XYZ file of C-alpha atoms in Angstrom:
380
model
C -105.889 270.370 36.922
C -102.210 271.259 37.372
C -100.115 272.257 34.398
C -98.369 269.160 33.095
C -95.625 268.155 30.722
C -97.240 268.729 27.360
C -96.731 265.349 25.689
C -97.565 263.289 28.812
C -100.666 265.279 29.661
C -101.871 265.093 26.076
C -101.470 261.322 25.917
C -103.191 260.800 29.250
C -106.054 263.028 28.219
C -106.792 261.101 25.053
C -106.120 257.614 26.422
C -108.450 257.962 29.418
C -112.115 257.687 28.574
C -114.149 260.860 28.493
C -116.665 260.986 31.363
C -120.267 260.466 30.290
C -122.736 263.335 30.289
C -124.902 261.611 32.893
C -124.237 259.152 35.688
C -124.857 255.642 34.394
C -126.844 253.065 36.318
C -123.686 250.973 36.763
C -121.687 253.906 38.160
C -124.504 254.863 40.545
C -124.730 251.271 41.823
C -120.949 251.265 42.393
C -121.200 254.434 44.518
C -124.105 253.040 46.486
C -122.288 249.709 47.099
C -119.153 251.487 48.379
C -121.232 253.550 50.774
C -123.162 250.481 51.895
C -119.941 248.597 52.751
C -118.456 251.697 54.357
C -114.893 250.319 54.327
C -112.336 252.135 52.123
C -110.027 249.107 52.362
C -112.665 247.000 50.636
C -112.644 249.249 47.565
C -110.308 247.881 44.917
C -107.961 250.073 42.876
C -109.947 249.175 39.776
C -113.093 250.526 41.412
C -111.315 253.690 42.495
C -110.101 254.198 38.922
C -113.590 253.585 37.611
C -114.979 256.283 39.898
C -112.267 258.701 38.706
C -112.728 257.705 35.039
C -109.125 256.631 34.832
C -107.588 253.720 32.966
C -107.790 250.216 34.447
C -104.835 249.656 36.819
C -102.897 247.409 34.426
C -103.170 249.965 31.616
C -102.355 252.833 33.966
C -99.230 251.040 35.204
C -98.189 250.123 31.666
C -98.362 253.754 30.587
C -96.567 254.886 33.748
C -93.722 252.383 33.230
C -93.475 253.448 29.600
C -93.032 257.081 30.603
C -91.046 256.955 33.852
C -90.002 253.318 34.399
C -92.205 252.699 37.459
C -95.778 251.616 38.095
C -98.018 254.241 39.662
C -97.920 252.632 43.181
C -94.117 252.405 42.938
C -93.966 256.031 41.890
C -96.083 257.086 44.882
C -93.845 255.073 47.212
C -90.856 256.895 45.751
C -92.402 260.189 46.806
C -92.844 258.992 50.389
C -89.482 257.206 50.747
C -87.021 259.138 48.567
C -88.717 262.503 48.750
C -90.532 264.536 46.121
C -87.384 266.535 45.361
C -86.128 263.615 43.243
C -89.171 263.609 40.976
C -88.839 264.543 37.333
C -91.386 266.682 35.558
C -92.907 263.633 33.847
C -93.158 261.778 37.156
C -95.055 264.705 38.626
C -97.346 264.661 35.611
C -98.183 260.969 36.057
C -99.109 261.454 39.712
C -100.954 264.734 39.464
C -102.944 264.121 36.346
C -106.596 263.442 37.072
C -109.904 264.477 35.693
C -112.646 266.185 37.594
C -115.349 264.188 35.813
C -118.214 265.023 38.109
C -117.872 268.691 37.340
C -118.367 267.792 33.688
C -121.494 265.695 34.304
C -125.071 266.824 34.617
C -125.770 265.315 38.038
C -129.039 265.354 39.925
C -128.947 266.763 43.481
C -129.033 263.302 45.084
C -126.264 262.124 42.741
C -124.089 265.057 43.762
C -124.555 264.117 47.426
C -123.733 260.481 46.599
C -120.519 261.442 44.843
C -119.442 263.757 47.669
C -120.010 261.056 50.291
C -117.957 258.490 48.345
C -115.094 260.938 47.788
C -114.990 261.762 51.489
C -115.038 258.060 52.392
C -112.140 257.199 50.057
C -109.969 260.159 51.038
C -106.829 259.078 52.964
C -103.742 260.701 54.441
C -101.329 258.726 52.240
C -102.781 259.837 48.894
C -103.247 263.380 50.112
C -99.627 263.620 51.277
C -98.330 262.146 48.013
C -100.415 264.711 46.165
C -99.281 267.585 48.369
C -95.553 266.795 48.071
C -95.779 266.192 44.334
C -97.768 269.365 43.777
C -95.128 271.578 45.391
C -92.363 269.727 43.560
C -94.219 270.330 40.302
C -94.283 274.083 40.948
C -90.480 274.048 40.660
C -90.947 273.296 36.958
C -93.118 276.355 36.344
C -90.222 278.425 35.030
C -89.009 275.527 32.899
C -92.475 275.198 31.368
C -92.693 278.933 30.819
C -89.358 279.006 29.021
C -90.247 275.922 26.982
C -93.565 277.415 25.973
C -91.880 280.673 24.960
C -89.282 278.761 22.938
C -91.953 276.734 21.132
C -93.898 279.903 20.406
C -90.768 281.580 19.040
C -89.925 278.562 16.891
C -93.443 278.507 15.447
C -93.248 282.232 14.768
C -89.865 281.837 13.060
C -91.146 278.917 10.988
C -94.184 280.927 9.910
C -92.035 283.926 9.036
C -89.694 281.692 7.027
C -92.670 280.264 5.173
C -93.972 283.747 4.412
C -90.520 284.886 3.300
C -90.149 281.903 0.976
C -93.420 282.806 -0.758
C -92.664 286.488 -1.242
C -91.401 287.660 -4.646
C -87.683 288.391 -4.753
C -88.205 292.094 -5.377
C -90.437 292.350 -2.299
C -87.814 290.572 -0.189
C -85.188 292.975 -1.498
C -87.330 295.957 -0.534
C -87.839 294.626 2.987
C -84.131 293.828 3.339
C -83.230 297.426 2.457
C -85.070 298.645 5.611
C -85.835 301.974 3.987
C -87.084 304.580 6.477
C -89.154 306.062 3.670
C -89.524 305.466 -0.033
C -91.337 306.833 -3.060
C -90.906 309.712 -5.519
C -90.978 313.469 -5.586
C -94.269 314.388 -7.297
C -94.618 317.837 -8.859
C -97.972 319.506 -9.443
C -98.046 321.871 -12.457
C -101.746 322.733 -12.702
C -103.379 325.394 -10.536
C -106.459 327.566 -10.766
C -110.158 327.163 -10.134
C -111.101 323.688 -8.946
C -107.555 322.339 -9.182
C -106.926 322.240 -5.418
C -109.789 319.789 -4.929
C -108.588 317.657 -7.845
C -105.064 317.641 -6.415
C -106.435 316.387 -3.088
C -108.321 313.686 -4.981
C -105.128 312.713 -6.780
C -103.185 312.265 -3.528
C -106.020 310.099 -2.180
C -106.127 308.030 -5.385
C -102.333 307.684 -5.167
C -102.608 306.173 -1.672
C -105.563 303.885 -2.459
C -103.958 302.637 -5.682
C -100.734 301.808 -3.822
C -102.663 299.812 -1.243
C -104.535 297.862 -3.926
C -101.401 297.238 -5.973
C -99.481 295.826 -3.003
C -102.445 293.632 -2.173
C -101.864 291.930 -5.545
C -98.388 290.898 -4.467
C -98.085 288.176 -1.841
C -97.378 289.655 1.592
C -96.281 293.017 0.170
C -98.893 295.119 1.991
C -96.380 296.117 4.669
C -94.442 298.111 2.068
C -97.272 300.637 2.178
C -96.290 301.647 5.713
C -93.126 303.454 4.601
C -94.434 304.732 1.271
C -94.183 308.505 1.790
C -93.843 310.389 -1.498
C -92.993 314.079 -1.410
C -95.877 315.983 -3.019
C -94.663 319.388 -4.223
C -97.465 321.922 -4.733
C -96.061 325.386 -5.441
C -98.070 327.962 -7.373
C -94.942 329.233 -9.151
C -94.814 325.859 -10.923
C -98.144 326.516 -12.662
C -97.691 325.395 -16.253
C -94.005 324.614 -15.693
C -92.309 322.665 -18.472
C -90.077 319.646 -17.966
C -86.825 321.665 -18.064
C -88.108 323.962 -15.309
C -89.034 320.969 -13.194
C -85.617 319.406 -13.793
C -83.929 322.544 -12.478
C -86.215 322.612 -9.439
C -85.556 318.934 -8.718
C -81.782 319.290 -9.049
C -81.855 322.225 -6.623
C -83.775 320.109 -4.134
C -81.283 317.292 -4.602
C -78.238 319.542 -4.175
C -79.684 321.158 -1.045
C -80.609 317.789 0.501
C -84.329 318.597 0.439
C -85.216 315.107 -0.762
C -85.741 312.766 2.212
C -83.611 309.648 2.472
C -85.127 306.707 0.609
C -86.933 308.733 -2.051
C -85.687 308.331 -5.614
C -83.089 310.929 -6.579
C -82.817 309.904 -10.230
C -86.480 310.220 -11.178
C -89.485 312.392 -10.386
C -93.150 312.349 -11.376
C -95.309 315.053 -12.918
C -99.024 315.656 -12.346
C -100.159 318.189 -14.943
C -103.513 319.607 -16.006
C -104.190 316.618 -18.246
C -103.817 314.250 -15.290
C -105.971 316.338 -12.931
C -108.695 316.586 -15.585
C -108.547 312.855 -16.304
C -111.892 310.993 -16.059
C -110.442 308.823 -13.271
C -110.279 311.944 -11.095
C -113.364 313.780 -12.306
C -115.499 310.644 -11.884
C -113.608 309.480 -8.755
C -112.975 306.066 -10.326
C -111.185 303.543 -8.118
C -108.404 301.461 -9.615
C -109.318 297.798 -10.112
C -106.223 295.538 -10.070
C -105.922 292.885 -12.727
C -106.504 289.239 -11.932
C -103.479 286.880 -12.138
C -102.795 285.865 -15.724
C -104.964 288.584 -17.255
C -103.652 291.550 -19.233
C -103.538 294.811 -17.333
C -106.422 297.095 -18.235
C -105.425 300.635 -17.306
C -108.766 302.314 -17.940
C -109.297 302.674 -14.188
C -106.041 304.428 -13.419
C -103.959 307.478 -14.286
C -101.086 307.836 -16.778
C -98.214 309.758 -15.167
C -95.043 311.227 -16.607
C -91.797 309.961 -15.089
C -88.801 312.211 -15.759
C -85.076 311.607 -15.928
C -83.708 314.694 -14.110
C -80.243 314.219 -15.623
C -81.319 313.731 -19.240
C -78.918 315.375 -21.665
C -80.541 316.033 -25.021
C -77.190 316.610 -26.608
C -75.938 313.181 -25.632
C -76.026 310.483 -28.305
C -79.109 308.316 -28.384
C -79.183 304.713 -29.489
C -79.937 304.176 -33.173
C -82.387 301.503 -32.138
C -85.725 302.536 -33.583
C -87.536 301.648 -30.351
C -85.577 304.183 -28.310
C -85.156 306.907 -30.903
C -88.185 308.743 -29.535
C -86.886 308.927 -25.992
C -86.693 312.529 -24.769
C -85.966 311.942 -21.112
C -89.495 311.064 -20.062
C -91.722 308.004 -20.032
C -95.444 307.583 -19.510
C -96.407 305.006 -16.934
C -99.685 303.907 -15.311
C -99.903 304.940 -11.672
C -100.013 301.332 -10.285
C -96.609 300.538 -11.850
C -95.067 303.454 -9.965
C -95.217 301.414 -6.777
C -93.556 298.216 -7.893
C -91.779 298.304 -11.256
C -90.702 301.935 -11.529
C -89.401 302.427 -7.984
C -87.767 299.022 -7.801
C -85.873 299.334 -11.068
C -84.232 302.453 -9.610
C -83.694 300.782 -6.241
C -82.118 297.712 -7.860
C -80.374 299.773 -10.570
C -81.503 297.106 -13.012
C -82.353 299.230 -16.046
C -81.294 302.446 -17.736
C -83.750 305.070 -18.948
C -83.738 303.884 -22.552
C -84.621 300.372 -21.415
C -87.451 301.764 -19.321
C -88.655 303.683 -22.342
C -88.632 300.536 -24.470
C -90.599 298.695 -21.792
C -93.341 301.313 -21.841
C -93.340 302.338 -25.513
C -95.983 299.745 -26.328
C -98.540 301.633 -24.280
C -99.992 301.334 -20.823
C -101.508 297.913 -21.460
C -98.161 296.177 -20.897
C -98.868 293.203 -18.618
C -96.763 292.069 -15.714
C -95.008 288.879 -16.771
C -95.396 287.091 -13.453
C -97.343 287.959 -10.355
C -94.894 285.839 -8.350
C -91.411 286.626 -9.606
C -91.034 290.142 -10.961
C -92.809 293.481 -11.165
C -91.148 294.333 -14.457
C -93.410 294.569 -17.522
C -90.878 292.832 -19.723
C -90.122 289.250 -20.663
C -86.426 289.518 -19.855
C -87.054 288.766 -16.144
């Protein structure tokens, strides 16, 4: 069947009766009667339509007038008198549309011969020429159909993308909008020695798997994992290094542009001996994300130290009792590294004392909303 205008072809397809699975007694008798008479002129249009499983003539003409303003015979005459070049796409569709019902039926060998004989008897030069001219005219609309199909596909894709965007949390949208080539933190290793290399490899694997699971909790945030490329620093001279030593090392990296674009330059993470000897690593425990609405249980993840590289101990600290213990570091569960911690630096939404207050209650701080914000605080 030729490719037709979508809405016309669809309506024709559903209006015209589906061909039966088998040839009915009535349809067989009609074929036999036509062959017995042997005169194509004696076959009415209604009988021709019945053989082709088309609508009755009055219904066919009604639909044709509704779509193109002419009955089907008038439309065929237009092809022969005015030329097929004047036909619209819908007019071509009305003429060319037809089923091939006998290919869809389970016919017996003698029924197949009967059908073939009737089709050969009813074939005529007029209908064949109308079909031929209309067919070649219809090919002129191929490019139009191709462009229309591509436009519809693009519109559907844009609508789907808009729907996805509307359902993403604002912080996820902001991260996508930033188009970061790479993001994450510098992560320093400070524990070396027997068995520590294997534990460090396990940590980097747990880091990646935890990120993937954490993003899966956020709607349509999985793509953020593609550009998550932390800088893991493993240097034996940092064995047992204290926070001040790591600050100096980080500042040197920052000053010498050793930190790739997109990675945080106002925070780094520390993986010390306590982390590498943590039961999560020694037992190879996989992080299990919380269910929506439930409190975060951090017994299947690692507590990391996040460090303010520019912390000045001599600077005045707030008299607020909640922040009085802040010494330039906070402890944070690994899963919150990937949403809350990085994003609050990206969005510049909090200072270090505020971050400390948000984590001072312990690692069981729950995310307020799985839809709106990654921050473990009720101020968002």
